[in-house]
PDB file of C-alpha atoms and ligand atoms in Angstrom:
ATOM      1  CA  MET A   1     -22.273  34.841 151.317  1.00  0.00           C
ATOM      2  CA  ARG A   2     -20.734  31.559 151.832  1.00  0.00           C
ATOM      3  CA  ILE A   3     -19.254  29.383 149.109  1.00  0.00           C
ATOM      4  CA  ASP A   4     -18.236  25.715 149.871  1.00  0.00           C
ATOM      5  CA  ILE A   5     -16.104  24.124 147.261  1.00  0.00           C
ATOM      6  CA  ILE A   6     -16.402  20.005 147.358  1.00  0.00           C
ATOM      7  CA  THR A   7     -13.005  18.855 145.799  1.00  0.00           C
ATOM      8  CA  ILE A   8     -10.579  15.743 145.842  1.00  0.00           C
ATOM      9  CA  PHE A   9      -7.783  18.410 145.680  1.00  0.00           C
ATOM     10  CA  PRO A  10      -8.459  20.871 148.411  1.00  0.00           C
ATOM     11  CA  ASP A  11      -4.769  21.900 148.648  1.00  0.00           C
ATOM     12  CA  PHE A  12      -5.336  23.254 145.029  1.00  0.00           C
ATOM     13  CA  PHE A  13      -7.260  26.097 146.570  1.00  0.00           C
ATOM     14  CA  ARG A  14      -4.524  26.884 149.154  1.00  0.00           C
ATOM     15  CA  GLY A  15      -3.721  30.487 148.496  1.00  0.00           C
ATOM     16  CA  VAL A  16      -5.730  31.238 145.348  1.00  0.00           C
ATOM     17  CA  PHE A  17      -8.193  33.340 147.030  1.00  0.00           C
ATOM     18  CA  ASP A  18      -5.737  35.333 148.915  1.00  0.00           C
ATOM     19  CA  PHE A  19      -5.514  38.160 146.265  1.00  0.00           C
ATOM     20  CA  GLY A  20      -6.926  41.332 145.167  1.00  0.00           C
ATOM     21  CA  ILE A  21     -10.805  41.851 145.474  1.00  0.00           C
ATOM     22  CA  VAL A  22     -11.364  38.171 146.444  1.00  0.00           C
ATOM     23  CA  ARG A  23      -8.984  38.664 149.488  1.00  0.00           C
ATOM     24  CA  ARG A  24     -10.449  41.991 150.241  1.00  0.00           C
ATOM     25  CA  ALA A  25     -14.221  40.706 150.379  1.00  0.00           C
ATOM     26  CA  ARG A  26     -13.209  37.693 152.407  1.00  0.00           C
ATOM     27  CA  ALA A  27     -11.437  39.984 155.026  1.00  0.00           C
ATOM     28  CA  GLY A  28     -14.334  42.235 155.239  1.00  0.00           C
ATOM     29  CA  GLY A  29     -16.537  39.298 155.804  1.00  0.00           C
ATOM     30  CA  LEU A  30     -18.494  39.818 152.769  1.00  0.00           C
ATOM     31  CA  VAL A  31     -17.792  36.406 151.639  1.00  0.00           C
ATOM     32  CA  GLU A  32     -16.594  33.127 153.070  1.00  0.00           C
ATOM     33  CA  VAL A  33     -14.797  30.684 150.840  1.00  0.00           C
ATOM     34  CA  ALA A  34     -13.863  27.045 152.199  1.00  0.00           C
ATOM     35  CA  ALA A  35     -12.395  23.974 150.328  1.00  0.00           C
ATOM     36  CA  HIS A  36     -13.568  20.455 151.540  1.00  0.00           C
ATOM     37  CA  ASP A  37     -12.078  17.221 150.827  1.00  0.00           C
ATOM     38  CA  LEU A  38     -14.627  14.984 149.297  1.00  0.00           C
ATOM     39  CA  ARG A  39     -12.920  11.888 150.670  1.00  0.00           C
ATOM     40  CA  GLU A  40     -13.825  13.056 154.213  1.00  0.00           C
ATOM     41  CA  TRP A  41     -17.545  11.790 153.421  1.00  0.00           C
ATOM     42  CA  THR A  42     -16.065   8.197 152.396  1.00  0.00           C
ATOM     43  CA  HIS A  43     -16.589   5.348 154.728  1.00  0.00           C
ATOM     44  CA  ASP A  44     -13.980   2.813 153.572  1.00  0.00           C
ATOM     45  CA  ARG A  45     -10.463   2.371 154.613  1.00  0.00           C
ATOM     46  CA  HIS A  46      -9.281   3.775 151.109  1.00  0.00           C
ATOM     47  CA  LYS A  47     -11.753   6.341 151.129  1.00  0.00           C
ATOM     48  CA  VAL A  48     -12.701   5.527 147.297  1.00  0.00           C
ATOM     49  CA  VAL A  49     -14.779   8.190 145.661  1.00  0.00           C
ATOM     50  CA  ASP A  50     -14.899   6.714 142.097  1.00  0.00           C
ATOM     51  CA  ASP A  51     -15.726   3.527 140.172  1.00  0.00           C
ATOM     52  CA  ARG A  52     -16.066   2.098 136.937  1.00  0.00           C
ATOM     53  CA  PRO A  53     -18.730   3.352 134.470  1.00  0.00           C
ATOM     54  CA  PHE A  54     -21.737   1.146 133.796  1.00  0.00           C
ATOM     55  CA  GLY A  55     -21.899  -0.039 129.967  1.00  0.00           C
ATOM     56  CA  GLY A  56     -18.213  -0.073 130.010  1.00  0.00           C
ATOM     57  CA  GLY A  57     -15.521   2.446 128.630  1.00  0.00           C
ATOM     58  CA  ASP A  58     -12.471   3.969 129.881  1.00  0.00           C
ATOM     59  CA  GLY A  59     -11.738   6.010 132.935  1.00  0.00           C
ATOM     60  CA  MET A  60     -13.458   6.366 136.130  1.00  0.00           C
ATOM     61  CA  VAL A  61     -16.774   8.198 137.603  1.00  0.00           C
ATOM     62  CA  LEU A  62     -16.998   9.908 140.648  1.00  0.00           C
ATOM     63  CA  LYS A  63     -19.728   7.747 142.791  1.00  0.00           C
ATOM     64  CA  PRO A  64     -22.802   9.691 143.823  1.00  0.00           C
ATOM     65  CA  GLU A  65     -23.033   8.966 147.671  1.00  0.00           C
ATOM     66  CA  PRO A  66     -19.942  10.683 148.902  1.00  0.00           C
ATOM     67  CA  ILE A  67     -20.834  13.852 147.196  1.00  0.00           C
ATOM     68  CA  PHE A  68     -24.620  13.728 148.414  1.00  0.00           C
ATOM     69  CA  GLU A  69     -23.293  13.142 151.842  1.00  0.00           C
ATOM     70  CA  ALA A  70     -20.895  16.200 151.482  1.00  0.00           C
ATOM     71  CA  VAL A  71     -23.777  18.562 150.335  1.00  0.00           C
ATOM     72  CA  GLU A  72     -26.306  17.126 152.887  1.00  0.00           C
ATOM     73  CA  SER A  73     -23.597  17.831 155.538  1.00  0.00           C
ATOM     74  CA  LEU A  74     -22.864  21.406 154.443  1.00  0.00           C
ATOM     75  CA  THR A  75     -26.377  22.406 153.723  1.00  0.00           C
ATOM     76  CA  GLY A  76     -28.929  19.938 155.388  1.00  0.00           C
ATOM     77  CA  GLY A  77     -30.643  19.160 152.173  1.00  0.00           C
ATOM     78  CA  THR A  78     -30.134  16.619 149.087  1.00  0.00           C
ATOM     79  CA  GLU A  79     -33.174  17.848 146.783  1.00  0.00           C
ATOM     80  CA  ALA A  80     -32.119  20.401 144.267  1.00  0.00           C
ATOM     81  CA  ALA A  81     -35.776  21.826 144.427  1.00  0.00           C
ATOM     82  CA  THR A  82     -35.716  22.325 148.207  1.00  0.00           C
ATOM     83  CA  LEU A  83     -32.265  23.651 148.304  1.00  0.00           C
ATOM     84  CA  ARG A  84     -32.808  26.247 145.668  1.00  0.00           C
ATOM     85  CA  ALA A  85     -35.966  27.284 147.467  1.00  0.00           C
ATOM     86  CA  SER A  86     -34.068  28.099 150.641  1.00  0.00           C
ATOM     87  CA  GLY A  87     -31.627  30.256 148.681  1.00  0.00           C
ATOM     88  CA  VAL A  88     -28.799  27.672 148.404  1.00  0.00           C
ATOM     89  CA  ARG A  89     -27.357  26.830 144.720  1.00  0.00           C
ATOM     90  CA  VAL A  90     -25.555  23.647 144.286  1.00  0.00           C
ATOM     91  CA  VAL A  91     -23.426  24.276 141.239  1.00  0.00           C
ATOM     92  CA  LEU A  92     -21.902  21.085 139.481  1.00  0.00           C
ATOM     93  CA  LEU A  93     -18.988  22.053 137.253  1.00  0.00           C
ATOM     94  CA  SER A  94     -18.740  20.265 134.076  1.00  0.00           C
ATOM     95  CA  PRO A  95     -18.133  20.636 130.295  1.00  0.00           C
ATOM     96  CA  GLN A  96     -21.552  19.583 130.054  1.00  0.00           C
ATOM     97  CA  GLY A  97     -23.215  22.626 131.796  1.00  0.00           C
ATOM     98  CA  ARG A  98     -24.719  25.539 130.662  1.00  0.00           C
ATOM     99  CA  ALA A  99     -22.260  28.499 130.098  1.00  0.00           C
ATOM    100  CA  LEU A 100     -21.363  30.743 132.983  1.00  0.00           C
ATOM    101  CA  THR A 101     -22.169  34.315 131.903  1.00  0.00           C
ATOM    102  CA  GLN A 102     -22.034  37.288 133.553  1.00  0.00           C
ATOM    103  CA  GLU A 103     -25.652  37.503 134.370  1.00  0.00           C
ATOM    104  CA  LEU A 104     -25.477  33.871 135.676  1.00  0.00           C
ATOM    105  CA  ALA A 105     -22.546  34.891 138.015  1.00  0.00           C
ATOM    106  CA  ALA A 106     -24.741  38.022 139.102  1.00  0.00           C
ATOM    107  CA  GLU A 107     -27.630  35.727 140.065  1.00  0.00           C
ATOM    108  CA  LEU A 108     -25.441  33.280 141.949  1.00  0.00           C
ATOM    109  CA  ALA A 109     -23.949  36.480 143.725  1.00  0.00           C
ATOM    110  CA  ARG A 110     -27.550  37.069 145.082  1.00  0.00           C
ATOM    111  CA  ALA A 111     -27.845  33.648 146.768  1.00  0.00           C
ATOM    112  CA  GLY A 112     -26.784  33.435 150.520  1.00  0.00           C
ATOM    113  CA  ARG A 113     -25.138  30.182 149.962  1.00  0.00           C
ATOM    114  CA  VAL A 114     -23.404  28.387 147.085  1.00  0.00           C
ATOM    115  CA  VAL A 115     -22.062  24.856 147.025  1.00  0.00           C
ATOM    116  CA  VAL A 116     -19.380  24.089 144.147  1.00  0.00           C
ATOM    117  CA  ILE A 117     -18.959  20.628 143.391  1.00  0.00           C
ATOM    118  CA  CYS A 118     -15.681  19.880 141.030  1.00  0.00           C
ATOM    119  CA  GLY A 119     -15.973  17.111 138.814  1.00  0.00           C
ATOM    120  CA  ARG A 120     -12.923  14.754 138.000  1.00  0.00           C
ATOM    121  CA  TYR A 121     -11.879  11.947 136.027  1.00  0.00           C
ATOM    122  CA  GLU A 122     -14.329  11.026 133.172  1.00  0.00           C
ATOM    123  CA  GLY A 123     -17.233  12.123 134.813  1.00  0.00           C
ATOM    124  CA  VAL A 124     -19.422  12.448 137.659  1.00  0.00           C
ATOM    125  CA  ASP A 125     -22.347  10.182 138.263  1.00  0.00           C
ATOM    126  CA  GLU A 126     -25.283  11.497 136.569  1.00  0.00           C
ATOM    127  CA  ARG A 127     -27.565  11.473 139.550  1.00  0.00           C
ATOM    128  CA  VAL A 128     -25.604  14.386 140.857  1.00  0.00           C
ATOM    129  CA  ALA A 129     -26.977  16.520 137.923  1.00  0.00           C
ATOM    130  CA  GLU A 130     -30.440  15.043 138.080  1.00  0.00           C
ATOM    131  CA  MET A 131     -31.071  15.331 141.536  1.00  0.00           C
ATOM    132  CA  LEU A 132     -28.848  17.230 143.814  1.00  0.00           C
ATOM    133  CA  ALA A 133     -27.316  20.095 141.508  1.00  0.00           C
ATOM    134  CA  THR A 134     -29.496  23.230 141.100  1.00  0.00           C
ATOM    135  CA  ASP A 135     -27.035  24.407 138.266  1.00  0.00           C
ATOM    136  CA  GLU A 136     -24.602  22.572 136.113  1.00  0.00           C
ATOM    137  CA  ILE A 137     -22.440  25.006 134.908  1.00  0.00           C
ATOM    138  CA  SER A 138     -19.349  25.054 132.215  1.00  0.00           C
ATOM    139  CA  ILE A 139     -16.813  27.837 132.111  1.00  0.00           C
ATOM    140  CA  GLY A 140     -16.258  27.436 128.401  1.00  0.00           C
ATOM    141  CA  ASP A 141     -15.962  25.367 125.409  1.00  0.00           C
ATOM    142  CA  TYR A 142     -12.886  23.206 126.429  1.00  0.00           C
ATOM    143  CA  VAL A 143     -12.077  20.495 128.389  1.00  0.00           C
ATOM    144  CA  LEU A 144     -10.197  21.133 131.925  1.00  0.00           C
ATOM    145  CA  SER A 145      -8.881  17.915 133.945  1.00  0.00           C
ATOM    146  CA  GLY A 146     -11.234  18.780 136.465  1.00  0.00           C
ATOM    147  CA  GLY A 147     -13.572  21.486 137.873  1.00  0.00           C
ATOM    148  CA  GLU A 148     -10.897  23.024 140.244  1.00  0.00           C
ATOM    149  CA  PRO A 149      -9.880  25.800 137.886  1.00  0.00           C
ATOM    150  CA  ALA A 150     -13.279  26.386 136.906  1.00  0.00           C
ATOM    151  CA  ALA A 151     -14.300  26.852 140.744  1.00  0.00           C
ATOM    152  CA  VAL A 152     -11.480  29.374 141.084  1.00  0.00           C
ATOM    153  CA  VAL A 153     -13.072  31.363 138.030  1.00  0.00           C
ATOM    154  CA  LEU A 154     -16.440  30.905 139.433  1.00  0.00           C
ATOM    155  CA  VAL A 155     -15.664  31.996 142.715  1.00  0.00           C
ATOM    156  CA  ASP A 156     -13.864  35.370 141.468  1.00  0.00           C
ATOM    157  CA  ALA A 157     -16.672  36.148 138.946  1.00  0.00           C
ATOM    158  CA  VAL A 158     -19.233  35.825 141.597  1.00  0.00           C
ATOM    159  CA  THR A 159     -17.497  37.584 144.640  1.00  0.00           C
ATOM    160  CA  ARG A 160     -16.804  40.461 142.779  1.00  0.00           C
ATOM    161  CA  LEU A 161     -20.530  41.051 142.199  1.00  0.00           C
ATOM    162  CA  VAL A 162     -21.487  40.749 146.014  1.00  0.00           C
ATOM    163  CA  PRO A 163     -22.585  44.137 146.988  1.00  0.00           C
ATOM    164  CA  GLY A 164     -19.594  46.016 148.480  1.00  0.00           C
ATOM    165  CA  ALA A 165     -16.738  43.848 146.840  1.00  0.00           C
ATOM    166  CA  LEU A 166     -15.792  46.613 144.447  1.00  0.00           C
ATOM    167  CA  GLY A 167     -14.922  49.799 145.596  1.00  0.00           C
ATOM    168  CA  SER A 168     -18.334  51.353 144.759  1.00  0.00           C
ATOM    169  CA  GLU A 169     -21.437  49.702 143.928  1.00  0.00           C
ATOM    170  CA  THR A 170     -21.638  51.088 140.364  1.00  0.00           C
ATOM    171  CA  SER A 171     -18.291  49.940 139.142  1.00  0.00           C
ATOM    172  CA  ALA A 172     -19.616  46.503 137.929  1.00  0.00           C
ATOM    173  CA  VAL A 173     -22.138  48.327 135.914  1.00  0.00           C
ATOM    174  CA  ASN A 174     -19.902  49.900 133.174  1.00  0.00           C
ATOM    175  CA  GLU A 175     -17.799  46.466 132.642  1.00  0.00           C
ATOM    176  CA  SER A 176     -17.675  44.347 129.619  1.00  0.00           C
ATOM    177  CA  PHE A 177     -20.493  42.079 129.158  1.00  0.00           C
ATOM    178  CA  SER A 178     -23.007  44.280 131.431  1.00  0.00           C
ATOM    179  CA  GLU A 179     -24.299  45.843 128.450  1.00  0.00           C
ATOM    180  CA  GLY A 180     -23.671  42.909 126.128  1.00  0.00           C
ATOM    181  CA  LEU A 181     -20.520  44.640 124.779  1.00  0.00           C
ATOM    182  CA  LEU A 182     -16.922  44.142 125.251  1.00  0.00           C
ATOM    183  CA  ASP A 183     -15.077  46.975 127.389  1.00  0.00           C
ATOM    184  CA  PHE A 184     -13.617  49.829 125.512  1.00  0.00           C
ATOM    185  CA  PRO A 185      -9.908  50.144 124.793  1.00  0.00           C
ATOM    186  CA  ASN A 186      -7.755  51.884 127.825  1.00  0.00           C
ATOM    187  CA  TYR A 187      -4.453  53.689 127.378  1.00  0.00           C
ATOM    188  CA  THR A 188      -2.177  55.290 129.915  1.00  0.00           C
ATOM    189  CA  ARG A 189       1.003  57.070 129.607  1.00  0.00           C
ATOM    190  CA  PRO A 190       3.259  57.564 127.807  1.00  0.00           C
ATOM    191  CA  VAL A 191       1.393  59.151 124.905  1.00  0.00           C
ATOM    192  CA  GLU A 192       3.535  57.599 122.198  1.00  0.00           C
ATOM    193  CA  PHE A 193       4.949  54.113 123.105  1.00  0.00           C
ATOM    194  CA  ARG A 194       7.470  52.533 120.417  1.00  0.00           C
ATOM    195  CA  GLY A 195       6.256  54.770 117.664  1.00  0.00           C
ATOM    196  CA  ARG A 196       2.200  54.369 118.413  1.00  0.00           C
ATOM    197  CA  ARG A 197       0.354  57.118 119.707  1.00  0.00           C
ATOM    198  CA  VAL A 198      -2.756  57.061 122.129  1.00  0.00           C
ATOM    199  CA  PRO A 199      -6.042  58.183 120.129  1.00  0.00           C
ATOM    200  CA  GLU A 200      -5.973  61.753 119.924  1.00  0.00           C
ATOM    201  CA  VAL A 201      -9.438  62.369 121.073  1.00  0.00           C
ATOM    202  CA  LEU A 202      -8.646  60.939 124.533  1.00  0.00           C
ATOM    203  CA  LEU A 203      -6.058  63.551 125.098  1.00  0.00           C
ATOM    204  CA  SER A 204      -8.845  66.136 124.009  1.00  0.00           C
ATOM    205  CA  GLY A 205     -10.476  66.512 127.390  1.00  0.00           C
ATOM    206  CA  HIS A 206     -13.753  66.641 125.475  1.00  0.00           C
ATOM    207  CA  HIS A 207     -15.839  64.372 127.482  1.00  0.00           C
ATOM    208  CA  ALA A 208     -18.624  64.042 125.079  1.00  0.00           C
ATOM    209  CA  GLU A 209     -16.430  63.151 122.416  1.00  0.00           C
ATOM    210  CA  VAL A 210     -14.449  60.869 124.586  1.00  0.00           C
ATOM    211  CA  ALA A 211     -17.840  59.063 125.233  1.00  0.00           C
ATOM    212  CA  ARG A 212     -18.822  58.567 121.648  1.00  0.00           C
ATOM    213  CA  TRP A 213     -15.325  57.343 120.679  1.00  0.00           C
ATOM    214  CA  ARG A 214     -15.446  54.622 123.599  1.00  0.00           C
ATOM    215  CA  ARG A 215     -18.694  53.645 122.472  1.00  0.00           C
ATOM    216  CA  ARG A 216     -17.777  53.357 118.906  1.00  0.00           C
ATOM    217  CA  ALA A 217     -14.239  51.617 119.941  1.00  0.00           C
ATOM    218  CA  ALA A 218     -16.508  49.043 121.976  1.00  0.00           C
ATOM    219  CA  LEU A 219     -18.730  48.456 119.279  1.00  0.00           C
ATOM    220  CA  SER A 220     -16.144  47.818 116.734  1.00  0.00           C
ATOM    221  CA  LYS A 221     -14.017  45.647 119.072  1.00  0.00           C
ATOM    222  CA  THR A 222     -17.057  43.565 119.849  1.00  0.00           C
ATOM    223  CA  ARG A 223     -17.734  43.034 116.223  1.00  0.00           C
ATOM    224  CA  ARG A 224     -14.306  41.710 115.287  1.00  0.00           C
ATOM    225  CA  ASN A 225     -13.601  39.566 118.578  1.00  0.00           C
ATOM    226  CA  ARG A 226     -17.073  38.557 119.359  1.00  0.00           C
ATOM    227  CA  PRO A 227     -19.672  38.493 116.312  1.00  0.00           C
ATOM    228  CA  ASP A 228     -21.996  36.175 118.489  1.00  0.00           C
ATOM    229  CA  LEU A 229     -22.644  39.305 120.873  1.00  0.00           C
ATOM    230  CA  PHE A 230     -22.425  41.891 118.211  1.00  0.00           C
ATOM    231  CA  GLU A 231     -25.520  40.173 116.682  1.00  0.00           C
ATOM    232  CA  ARG A 232     -27.665  40.960 119.625  1.00  0.00           C
ATOM    233  CA  VAL A 233     -26.559  44.630 120.196  1.00  0.00           C
ATOM    234  CA  SER A 234     -29.103  47.365 119.535  1.00  0.00           C
ATOM    235  CA  LEU A 235     -27.504  50.392 117.666  1.00  0.00           C
ATOM    236  CA  ASN A 236     -28.653  53.881 117.264  1.00  0.00           C
ATOM    237  CA  ASP A 237     -28.554  55.488 113.688  1.00  0.00           C
ATOM    238  CA  ASP A 238     -25.410  57.224 114.367  1.00  0.00           C
ATOM    239  CA  GLU A 239     -23.950  54.070 115.596  1.00  0.00           C
ATOM    240  CA  ARG A 240     -25.085  51.869 112.701  1.00  0.00           C
ATOM    241  CA  ALA A 241     -23.688  54.653 110.078  1.00  0.00           C
ATOM    242  CA  SER A 242     -20.014  54.378 111.810  1.00  0.00           C
ATOM    243  CA  VAL A 243     -19.931  50.411 111.929  1.00  0.00           C
ATOM    244  CA  GLU A 244     -20.966  50.445 108.356  1.00  0.00           C
ATOM    245  CA  GLN A 245     -18.270  52.807 107.640  1.00  0.00           C
ATOM    246  CA  GLU A 246     -15.875  51.135 109.319  1.00  0.00           C
ATOM    247  CA  GLU A 247     -16.871  47.865 107.433  1.00  0.00           C
ATOM    248  CA  GLU A 248     -16.121  50.047 104.053  1.00  0.00           C
ATOM    249  CA  ASN A 249     -13.002  50.926 104.937  1.00  0.00           C
ATOM    250  CA  PHE A 250     -11.736  47.186 105.327  1.00  0.00           C
TER     251      PHE A 250
HETATM  252  N1  ADE B 301     -14.360  20.661 134.127  1.00  0.00           N
HETATM  253  C1  ADE B 301     -14.019  20.179 133.045  1.00  0.00           C
HETATM  254  N2  ADE B 301     -13.995  21.183 132.003  1.00  0.00           N
HETATM  255  C2  ADE B 301     -14.774  22.046 132.624  1.00  0.00           C
HETATM  256  C3  ADE B 301     -15.183  23.149 131.836  1.00  0.00           C
HETATM  257  N3  ADE B 301     -15.058  23.597 130.712  1.00  0.00           N
HETATM  258  N4  ADE B 301     -16.255  24.179 132.699  1.00  0.00           N
HETATM  259  C4  ADE B 301     -16.313  23.602 133.954  1.00  0.00           C
HETATM  260  N5  ADE B 301     -15.953  22.640 134.661  1.00  0.00           N
HETATM  261  C5  ADE B 301     -15.196  21.838 133.829  1.00  0.00           C
END
């Protein structure tokens, strides 16, 4: 798969994809990542990429022409529906997008080609979202000064789901979110650290008991930290009883 990032700060990406799983996936030829300077697609002497917003207001808005030209020169198309039909996803990163979830990351990982547009300044001419982008995506309910850190997040989340990127094909299946639950807590040596012991069941060697503890701990952590996710989990009778028991203990 190939990921092209369109940005006014191509140097931002220097080195960030040279670590861990992303580095290995790139070295193994599973994923190719390239950052492109939006200014390459301007035609004026000052390489202007932004302009004042119609209707007034503070700040500057990224102009549509260089962005459309960039996507066209990278993919050959400028129409969202056509691009999507040919397996290309054009992602506009902005706080106005739909939320990046594990499910959406997996969907992007199945595309052959992803073009990522990093927004900047006060915004991006809306025609990019209306006509060019197949997806407008936000990485969370907070405002970054630009889409670049979000692009790093997206590339990481997508790359590790490309088949072969993780050690074994199954390792992504048991992770947080793949079942709508947070991951269970992990411990390693020492057994006692600063007066706190690892839960005894994990030292027991009792696989069924360990599995039961992990499921309950994951449920309990999800309920505490992510009540929004917990609401959507389906529980068996045993699990419901243990969660209710825990509620009583509070
Ligand atoms: N650009 C600015 N804030 C953003 C966010 N939360 N997600 C994606 N892109 C952004």
